[in-house]
Amino acid sequence: MSTRPRTPGPSTPAPGKVALPELGEMKRRGDTIVMITSYDAPSARLADAAGVELILVGDTAAMVMLGHESTVPATLDEMIFLTRAVTRVARHPLVIGDLPFGTYEISDEQAVASAIRMVKEGGADVVKLEGAGRMVSRTRAIAESNIGIMGHIGLTPQSATKLGGFKAQGRTGAAAIRLYEQALELEDAGCFALVLEAVPAAVSARISEALSIPTIGIGAGSACDGQVLVWHDLLGLYAGRTPRFVKQYANLAQEIGTALRRYVDDVRSRAFPEEQHTYSIPEEELAEFEAGIAALSIR
């Protein structure tokens, strides 16, 4: 396991946008990087105020925002729309636009074109894609187009069916060696950081030590250079299955449900709106109004 010291990130955002070199410096200092997903302006504004370094507009939006059973149905147009909402208000964090399934697999040219759209139309600072193998070539092509690229290995939700479902990866010696090799290949291809998802902590620690770029863990142990969680998971807003690696910091779904039921009850009982929620009209203006509609013979 890594013995590098870890220190908390800032409690308030520093002035200016996080730059890619700053992430590398944080790794070298042993400062932990905080990443969170966000899909709209209100959540991005709150994440910014909390002092996170990275916001990922992830294709998990397909599940937590759009009601799909997996991330696969997300389209590039949808991801650009959501990314644009985040980039309008995120001032300090680096915003990462996730490239959805089907937007980079065909060719290097397709990958670069999708990345360019995410940056130009979505306003993303950088992009992310999943996988290694042929995706190393896609990664290199995007990096050589002067677009920052984050890699993602381990459990890759876009190819979960091929992996046998949403299961931890790298749990055999051979599989762990493949992940290690993939990490080195993606670094060499130009990634500025690498997400490790559902990977044994000991394997993630060795990968993190071997790389000069930061690793961001999700279900990959505390030795990674940073951590990420999905907004709806950590706040208790997602009604679907929650992975074992999620720590829920609030149960907002319960609180929102309680508030909505109170609203329904107040409206039906006419307890809402109260006088303080309504607008008045001067008596003389009301009299003129009543006289006017009487003259019009309106009911």
mmCIF file of C-alpha atoms in Angstrom:
data_model
loop_
_atom_site.group_PDB
_atom_site.id
_atom_site.type_symbol
_atom_site.label_atom_id
_atom_site.label_comp_id
_atom_site.label_asym_id
_atom_site.label_seq_id
_atom_site.Cartn_x
_atom_site.Cartn_y
_atom_site.Cartn_z
ATOM 1 C CA MET A 1 0.000 0.000 0.000
ATOM 2 C CA SER A 2 1.105 3.574 -0.651
ATOM 3 C CA THR A 3 2.593 5.440 2.294
ATOM 4 C CA ARG A 4 2.362 8.874 0.718
ATOM 5 C CA PRO A 5 0.824 11.408 3.115
ATOM 6 C CA ARG A 6 -2.710 12.554 2.409
ATOM 7 C CA THR A 7 -4.063 15.951 3.407
ATOM 8 C CA PRO A 8 -7.577 17.331 3.079
ATOM 9 C CA GLY A 9 -8.450 19.505 0.137
ATOM 10 C CA PRO A 10 -9.408 23.151 0.629
ATOM 11 C CA SER A 11 -12.693 23.907 2.364
ATOM 12 C CA THR A 12 -13.307 26.897 0.113
ATOM 13 C CA PRO A 13 -12.445 27.326 -3.552
ATOM 14 C CA ALA A 14 -9.270 29.138 -4.480
ATOM 15 C CA PRO A 15 -9.514 31.954 -6.998
ATOM 16 C CA GLY A 16 -9.377 30.969 -10.650
ATOM 17 C CA LYS A 17 -9.917 27.772 -12.569
ATOM 18 C CA VAL A 18 -8.041 24.612 -11.609
ATOM 19 C CA ALA A 19 -5.363 23.957 -14.241
ATOM 20 C CA LEU A 20 -4.076 20.567 -15.376
ATOM 21 C CA PRO A 21 -0.528 21.165 -14.078
ATOM 22 C CA GLU A 22 -2.000 21.923 -10.652
ATOM 23 C CA LEU A 23 -3.421 18.381 -10.477
ATOM 24 C CA GLY A 24 0.015 16.922 -11.103
ATOM 25 C CA GLU A 25 1.449 19.167 -8.397
ATOM 26 C CA MET A 26 -1.231 17.985 -5.971
ATOM 27 C CA LYS A 27 -0.197 14.381 -6.608
ATOM 28 C CA ARG A 28 3.449 15.204 -6.018
ATOM 29 C CA ARG A 29 2.614 17.019 -2.756
ATOM 30 C CA GLY A 30 0.336 14.194 -1.603
ATOM 31 C CA ASP A 31 -2.740 16.475 -1.562
ATOM 32 C CA THR A 32 -5.965 14.594 -2.195
ATOM 33 C CA ILE A 33 -8.036 15.594 -5.241
ATOM 34 C CA VAL A 34 -11.817 15.786 -4.870
ATOM 35 C CA MET A 35 -14.084 15.053 -7.829
ATOM 36 C CA ILE A 36 -17.866 14.877 -7.925
ATOM 37 C CA THR A 37 -20.403 14.432 -10.691
ATOM 38 C CA SER A 38 -22.827 17.205 -11.563
ATOM 39 C CA TYR A 39 -25.420 17.536 -14.298
ATOM 40 C CA ASP A 40 -27.033 20.952 -13.847
ATOM 41 C CA ALA A 41 -26.347 24.508 -12.750
ATOM 42 C CA PRO A 42 -27.658 24.298 -9.142
ATOM 43 C CA SER A 43 -25.538 21.256 -8.273
ATOM 44 C CA ALA A 44 -22.486 22.702 -10.038
ATOM 45 C CA ARG A 45 -22.811 25.944 -8.084
ATOM 46 C CA LEU A 46 -22.955 24.013 -4.792
ATOM 47 C CA ALA A 47 -19.991 21.802 -5.741
ATOM 48 C CA ASP A 48 -17.983 24.878 -6.667
ATOM 49 C CA ALA A 49 -18.753 26.504 -3.319
ATOM 50 C CA ALA A 50 -17.714 23.312 -1.501
ATOM 51 C CA GLY A 51 -14.230 23.569 -2.992
ATOM 52 C CA VAL A 52 -13.974 20.491 -5.236
ATOM 53 C CA GLU A 53 -11.200 20.470 -7.814
ATOM 54 C CA LEU A 54 -13.009 18.462 -10.513
ATOM 55 C CA ILE A 55 -16.603 18.225 -11.724
ATOM 56 C CA LEU A 56 -17.420 15.301 -13.994
ATOM 57 C CA VAL A 57 -20.527 15.681 -16.122
ATOM 58 C CA GLY A 58 -20.776 11.913 -16.269
ATOM 59 C CA ASP A 59 -22.823 9.672 -18.509
ATOM 60 C CA THR A 60 -24.351 8.363 -15.282
ATOM 61 C CA ALA A 61 -26.810 11.140 -16.091
ATOM 62 C CA ALA A 62 -28.545 8.545 -18.258
ATOM 63 C CA MET A 63 -29.476 6.677 -15.075
ATOM 64 C CA VAL A 64 -29.798 9.322 -12.371
ATOM 65 C CA MET A 65 -31.265 12.123 -14.506
ATOM 66 C CA LEU A 66 -32.906 10.566 -17.554
ATOM 67 C CA GLY A 67 -34.373 7.371 -16.094
ATOM 68 C CA HIS A 68 -32.463 4.757 -18.096
ATOM 69 C CA GLU A 69 -31.281 1.434 -16.683
ATOM 70 C CA SER A 70 -27.668 1.952 -17.803
ATOM 71 C CA THR A 71 -25.346 4.654 -19.096
ATOM 72 C CA VAL A 72 -25.432 3.317 -22.662
ATOM 73 C CA PRO A 73 -28.463 5.282 -23.981
ATOM 74 C CA ALA A 74 -26.900 8.694 -23.263
ATOM 75 C CA THR A 75 -26.307 10.646 -26.470
ATOM 76 C CA LEU A 76 -23.636 13.201 -27.244
ATOM 77 C CA ASP A 77 -26.279 15.900 -27.695
ATOM 78 C CA GLU A 78 -27.695 15.131 -24.239
ATOM 79 C CA MET A 79 -24.256 15.177 -22.634
ATOM 80 C CA ILE A 80 -23.392 18.478 -24.330
ATOM 81 C CA PHE A 81 -26.665 20.001 -23.086
ATOM 82 C CA LEU A 82 -25.950 18.948 -19.487
ATOM 83 C CA THR A 83 -22.301 19.988 -19.675
ATOM 84 C CA ARG A 84 -23.266 23.441 -20.898
ATOM 85 C CA ALA A 85 -25.481 23.911 -17.835
ATOM 86 C CA VAL A 86 -22.581 23.046 -15.527
ATOM 87 C CA THR A 87 -19.956 25.152 -17.284
ATOM 88 C CA ARG A 88 -22.156 28.248 -17.103
ATOM 89 C CA VAL A 89 -21.717 28.445 -13.327
ATOM 90 C CA ALA A 90 -18.617 26.394 -12.358
ATOM 91 C CA ARG A 91 -15.867 28.956 -11.807
ATOM 92 C CA HIS A 92 -13.147 27.102 -9.876
ATOM 93 C CA PRO A 93 -13.423 23.364 -10.696
ATOM 94 C CA LEU A 94 -12.111 21.852 -13.905
ATOM 95 C CA VAL A 95 -15.180 20.563 -15.780
ATOM 96 C CA ILE A 96 -14.839 17.170 -17.464
ATOM 97 C CA GLY A 97 -17.289 16.229 -20.216
ATOM 98 C CA ASP A 98 -17.907 12.475 -20.415
ATOM 99 C CA LEU A 99 -17.983 11.031 -23.927
ATOM 100 C CA PRO A 100 -20.927 8.594 -24.064
ATOM 101 C CA PHE A 101 -21.048 5.162 -25.623
ATOM 102 C CA GLY A 102 -20.930 5.177 -29.417
ATOM 103 C CA THR A 103 -19.180 8.519 -29.790
ATOM 104 C CA TYR A 104 -15.525 7.412 -29.969
ATOM 105 C CA GLU A 105 -15.315 3.654 -30.570
ATOM 106 C CA ILE A 106 -15.473 3.668 -34.383
ATOM 107 C CA SER A 107 -12.293 5.586 -35.177
ATOM 108 C CA ASP A 108 -9.763 8.111 -33.935
ATOM 109 C CA GLU A 109 -11.443 10.686 -36.169
ATOM 110 C CA GLN A 110 -14.836 10.069 -34.543
ATOM 111 C CA ALA A 111 -13.266 10.357 -31.091
ATOM 112 C CA VAL A 112 -11.596 13.681 -31.898
ATOM 113 C CA ALA A 113 -14.774 15.057 -33.485
ATOM 114 C CA SER A 114 -16.819 14.133 -30.404
ATOM 115 C CA ALA A 115 -14.239 15.656 -28.072
ATOM 116 C CA ILE A 116 -14.190 18.874 -30.091
ATOM 117 C CA ARG A 117 -17.989 19.133 -29.873
ATOM 118 C CA MET A 118 -17.890 18.566 -26.114
ATOM 119 C CA VAL A 119 -15.372 21.392 -25.704
ATOM 120 C CA LYS A 120 -16.789 23.859 -28.266
ATOM 121 C CA GLU A 121 -20.507 23.319 -27.679
ATOM 122 C CA GLY A 122 -20.560 22.039 -24.103
ATOM 123 C CA GLY A 123 -17.841 24.334 -22.797
ATOM 124 C CA ALA A 124 -16.015 21.423 -21.135
ATOM 125 C CA ASP A 125 -12.445 22.101 -20.104
ATOM 126 C CA VAL A 126 -11.433 18.507 -20.864
ATOM 127 C CA VAL A 127 -13.090 15.179 -21.738
ATOM 128 C CA LYS A 128 -13.158 11.588 -20.477
ATOM 129 C CA LEU A 129 -13.586 8.234 -22.173
ATOM 130 C CA GLU A 130 -13.670 4.645 -20.959
ATOM 131 C CA GLY A 131 -11.420 1.687 -21.632
ATOM 132 C CA ALA A 132 -7.998 0.754 -22.956
ATOM 133 C CA GLY A 133 -7.002 -1.533 -25.844
ATOM 134 C CA ARG A 134 -8.188 0.210 -29.013
ATOM 135 C CA MET A 135 -9.199 3.162 -26.833
ATOM 136 C CA VAL A 136 -5.515 3.934 -26.259
ATOM 137 C CA SER A 137 -5.334 5.069 -29.877
ATOM 138 C CA ARG A 138 -8.480 7.188 -29.390
ATOM 139 C CA THR A 139 -6.947 8.700 -26.266
ATOM 140 C CA ARG A 140 -3.729 9.578 -28.045
ATOM 141 C CA ALA A 141 -5.602 11.161 -30.959
ATOM 142 C CA ILE A 142 -7.598 13.401 -28.616
ATOM 143 C CA ALA A 143 -4.502 14.372 -26.626
ATOM 144 C CA GLU A 144 -2.632 15.214 -29.826
ATOM 145 C CA SER A 145 -5.572 17.473 -30.766
ATOM 146 C CA ASN A 146 -4.702 19.611 -27.725
ATOM 147 C CA ILE A 147 -7.721 18.479 -25.716
ATOM 148 C CA GLY A 148 -7.129 17.234 -22.190
ATOM 149 C CA ILE A 149 -8.234 13.628 -21.775
ATOM 150 C CA MET A 150 -9.013 11.599 -18.635
ATOM 151 C CA GLY A 151 -8.943 7.804 -18.865
ATOM 152 C CA HIS A 152 -11.147 5.279 -17.059
ATOM 153 C CA ILE A 153 -10.354 1.609 -16.422
ATOM 154 C CA GLY A 154 -11.518 -1.170 -14.125
ATOM 155 C CA LEU A 155 -15.286 -1.360 -14.108
ATOM 156 C CA THR A 156 -16.289 0.592 -17.205
ATOM 157 C CA PRO A 157 -20.089 0.955 -17.112
ATOM 158 C CA GLN A 158 -20.432 1.437 -20.879
ATOM 159 C CA SER A 159 -19.056 -2.089 -21.382
ATOM 160 C CA ALA A 160 -20.446 -3.669 -18.209
ATOM 161 C CA THR A 161 -22.258 -6.386 -20.188
ATOM 162 C CA LYS A 162 -18.971 -7.537 -21.697
ATOM 163 C CA LEU A 163 -17.371 -7.510 -18.238
ATOM 164 C CA GLY A 164 -20.103 -9.739 -16.821
ATOM 165 C CA GLY A 165 -22.085 -7.015 -15.102
ATOM 166 C CA PHE A 166 -21.319 -4.321 -12.562
ATOM 167 C CA LYS A 167 -18.551 -6.266 -10.819
ATOM 168 C CA ALA A 168 -15.144 -5.443 -9.395
ATOM 169 C CA GLN A 169 -12.271 -5.875 -11.841
ATOM 170 C CA GLY A 170 -8.659 -6.945 -11.390
ATOM 171 C CA ARG A 171 -9.339 -9.547 -8.703
ATOM 172 C CA THR A 172 -7.028 -12.189 -10.184
ATOM 173 C CA GLY A 173 -3.301 -11.853 -10.690
ATOM 174 C CA ALA A 174 -3.628 -11.878 -14.466
ATOM 175 C CA ALA A 175 -6.478 -9.379 -14.493
ATOM 176 C CA ALA A 176 -4.612 -7.053 -12.134
ATOM 177 C CA ILE A 177 -1.539 -7.159 -14.381
ATOM 178 C CA ARG A 178 -3.739 -6.197 -17.367
ATOM 179 C CA LEU A 179 -5.091 -3.185 -15.459
ATOM 180 C CA TYR A 180 -1.559 -2.151 -14.509
ATOM 181 C CA GLU A 181 -0.449 -2.367 -18.127
ATOM 182 C CA GLN A 182 -3.528 -0.489 -19.333
ATOM 183 C CA ALA A 183 -2.830 2.318 -16.865
ATOM 184 C CA LEU A 184 0.712 2.730 -18.141
ATOM 185 C CA GLU A 185 -0.481 2.678 -21.761
ATOM 186 C CA LEU A 186 -3.090 5.367 -21.119
ATOM 187 C CA GLU A 187 -0.568 7.568 -19.331
ATOM 188 C CA ASP A 188 1.809 7.177 -22.264
ATOM 189 C CA ALA A 189 -1.056 8.052 -24.650
ATOM 190 C CA GLY A 190 -1.463 11.441 -22.984
ATOM 191 C CA CYS A 191 -4.050 11.120 -20.196
ATOM 192 C CA PHE A 192 -3.772 13.818 -17.537
ATOM 193 C CA ALA A 193 -5.526 11.598 -14.966
ATOM 194 C CA LEU A 194 -7.073 8.144 -14.693
ATOM 195 C CA VAL A 195 -10.273 6.929 -13.025
ATOM 196 C CA LEU A 196 -9.976 3.521 -11.342
ATOM 197 C CA GLU A 197 -13.423 2.042 -10.681
ATOM 198 C CA ALA A 198 -14.179 -1.036 -8.584
ATOM 199 C CA VAL A 199 -10.544 -2.149 -8.406
ATOM 200 C CA PRO A 200 -8.996 -3.870 -5.353
ATOM 201 C CA ALA A 201 -7.324 -1.323 -3.099
ATOM 202 C CA ALA A 202 -3.936 -3.055 -3.207
ATOM 203 C CA VAL A 203 -3.963 -3.048 -7.019
ATOM 204 C CA SER A 204 -5.007 0.614 -7.155
ATOM 205 C CA ALA A 205 -2.205 1.498 -4.755
ATOM 206 C CA ARG A 206 0.431 -0.102 -6.991
ATOM 207 C CA ILE A 207 -1.004 1.591 -10.084
ATOM 208 C CA SER A 208 -1.089 4.957 -8.316
ATOM 209 C CA GLU A 209 2.552 4.584 -7.291
ATOM 210 C CA ALA A 210 3.606 3.639 -10.824
ATOM 211 C CA LEU A 211 1.915 6.566 -12.566
ATOM 212 C CA SER A 212 3.093 10.164 -12.654
ATOM 213 C CA ILE A 213 -0.482 11.301 -13.360
ATOM 214 C CA PRO A 214 -3.187 11.362 -10.663
ATOM 215 C CA THR A 215 -5.549 8.445 -10.119
ATOM 216 C CA ILE A 216 -9.142 9.132 -9.105
ATOM 217 C CA GLY A 217 -10.743 6.240 -7.273
ATOM 218 C CA ILE A 218 -14.336 5.122 -7.040
ATOM 219 C CA GLY A 219 -14.473 1.881 -5.138
ATOM 220 C CA ALA A 220 -10.690 1.630 -5.491
ATOM 221 C CA GLY A 221 -9.378 2.362 -2.008
ATOM 222 C CA SER A 222 -7.862 5.327 -0.229
ATOM 223 C CA ALA A 223 -4.402 5.122 -1.830
ATOM 224 C CA CYS A 224 -5.665 6.766 -5.022
ATOM 225 C CA ASP A 225 -4.697 10.398 -5.523
ATOM 226 C CA GLY A 226 -8.340 11.471 -5.410
ATOM 227 C CA GLN A 227 -11.888 10.230 -5.029
ATOM 228 C CA VAL A 228 -15.156 10.663 -6.917
ATOM 229 C CA LEU A 229 -18.771 9.888 -6.098
ATOM 230 C CA VAL A 230 -21.989 10.382 -8.031
ATOM 231 C CA TRP A 231 -24.013 13.377 -6.808
ATOM 232 C CA HIS A 232 -27.259 11.429 -6.454
ATOM 233 C CA ASP A 233 -25.577 8.557 -4.620
ATOM 234 C CA LEU A 234 -23.820 10.568 -1.937
ATOM 235 C CA LEU A 235 -26.902 12.729 -1.313
ATOM 236 C CA GLY A 236 -29.356 9.824 -1.234
ATOM 237 C CA LEU A 237 -31.327 10.980 -4.283
ATOM 238 C CA TYR A 238 -31.075 7.888 -6.503
ATOM 239 C CA ALA A 239 -33.810 5.268 -6.169
ATOM 240 C CA GLY A 240 -31.909 2.517 -7.981
ATOM 241 C CA ARG A 241 -29.285 0.074 -6.738
ATOM 242 C CA THR A 242 -26.399 1.777 -4.957
ATOM 243 C CA PRO A 243 -22.912 0.240 -5.282
ATOM 244 C CA ARG A 244 -21.201 -0.979 -2.100
ATOM 245 C CA PHE A 245 -18.468 1.643 -2.470
ATOM 246 C CA VAL A 246 -20.909 4.534 -2.029
ATOM 247 C CA LYS A 247 -20.963 6.461 1.233
ATOM 248 C CA GLN A 248 -24.296 8.247 1.592
ATOM 249 C CA TYR A 249 -23.826 11.615 3.279
ATOM 250 C CA ALA A 250 -27.513 12.605 3.326
ATOM 251 C CA ASN A 251 -30.965 11.180 2.623
ATOM 252 C CA LEU A 252 -32.396 14.008 0.584
ATOM 253 C CA ALA A 253 -34.935 11.784 -1.164
ATOM 254 C CA GLN A 254 -36.646 11.236 2.189
ATOM 255 C CA GLU A 255 -36.520 14.922 3.083
ATOM 256 C CA ILE A 256 -37.837 15.952 -0.340
ATOM 257 C CA GLY A 257 -40.604 13.358 -0.130
ATOM 258 C CA THR A 258 -41.679 14.690 3.264
ATOM 259 C CA ALA A 259 -41.720 18.273 1.957
ATOM 260 C CA LEU A 260 -43.766 17.300 -1.112
ATOM 261 C CA ARG A 261 -46.344 15.442 0.982
ATOM 262 C CA ARG A 262 -46.717 18.493 3.249
ATOM 263 C CA TYR A 263 -47.231 20.668 0.176
ATOM 264 C CA VAL A 264 -49.876 18.309 -1.230
ATOM 265 C CA ASP A 265 -51.713 18.271 2.101
ATOM 266 C CA ASP A 266 -51.595 22.075 2.442
ATOM 267 C CA VAL A 267 -52.910 22.676 -1.070
ATOM 268 C CA ARG A 268 -55.742 20.184 -0.726
ATOM 269 C CA SER A 269 -56.765 21.584 2.663
ATOM 270 C CA ARG A 270 -56.371 25.162 1.384
ATOM 271 C CA ALA A 271 -53.836 25.873 4.126
ATOM 272 C CA PHE A 272 -51.588 27.142 1.309
ATOM 273 C CA PRO A 273 -51.354 29.823 0.098
ATOM 274 C CA GLU A 274 -51.669 31.979 3.205
ATOM 275 C CA GLU A 275 -52.132 35.768 3.175
ATOM 276 C CA GLN A 276 -48.369 36.291 3.300
ATOM 277 C CA HIS A 277 -48.034 34.435 -0.017
ATOM 278 C CA THR A 278 -50.547 36.574 -1.920
ATOM 279 C CA TYR A 279 -50.673 40.073 -3.464
ATOM 280 C CA SER A 280 -53.209 42.802 -2.669
ATOM 281 C CA ILE A 281 -54.899 45.508 -4.710
ATOM 282 C CA PRO A 282 -55.977 48.907 -3.320
ATOM 283 C CA GLU A 283 -59.693 49.121 -2.500
ATOM 284 C CA GLU A 284 -60.320 51.910 -5.013
ATOM 285 C CA GLU A 285 -58.635 49.898 -7.779
ATOM 286 C CA LEU A 286 -60.667 46.838 -6.849
ATOM 287 C CA ALA A 287 -63.857 48.926 -6.999
ATOM 288 C CA GLU A 288 -62.876 50.197 -10.460
ATOM 289 C CA PHE A 289 -62.205 46.617 -11.550
ATOM 290 C CA GLU A 290 -65.598 45.398 -10.285
ATOM 291 C CA ALA A 291 -67.393 48.310 -11.967
ATOM 292 C CA GLY A 292 -65.560 47.681 -15.196
ATOM 293 C CA ILE A 293 -66.479 43.994 -15.450
ATOM 294 C CA ALA A 294 -70.070 44.785 -14.445
ATOM 295 C CA ALA A 295 -70.268 47.192 -17.374
ATOM 296 C CA LEU A 296 -68.974 44.499 -19.693
ATOM 297 C CA SER A 297 -71.730 42.120 -18.551
ATOM 298 C CA ILE A 298 -69.115 39.438 -17.891
ATOM 299 C CA ARG A 299 -69.934 36.694 -15.368
#
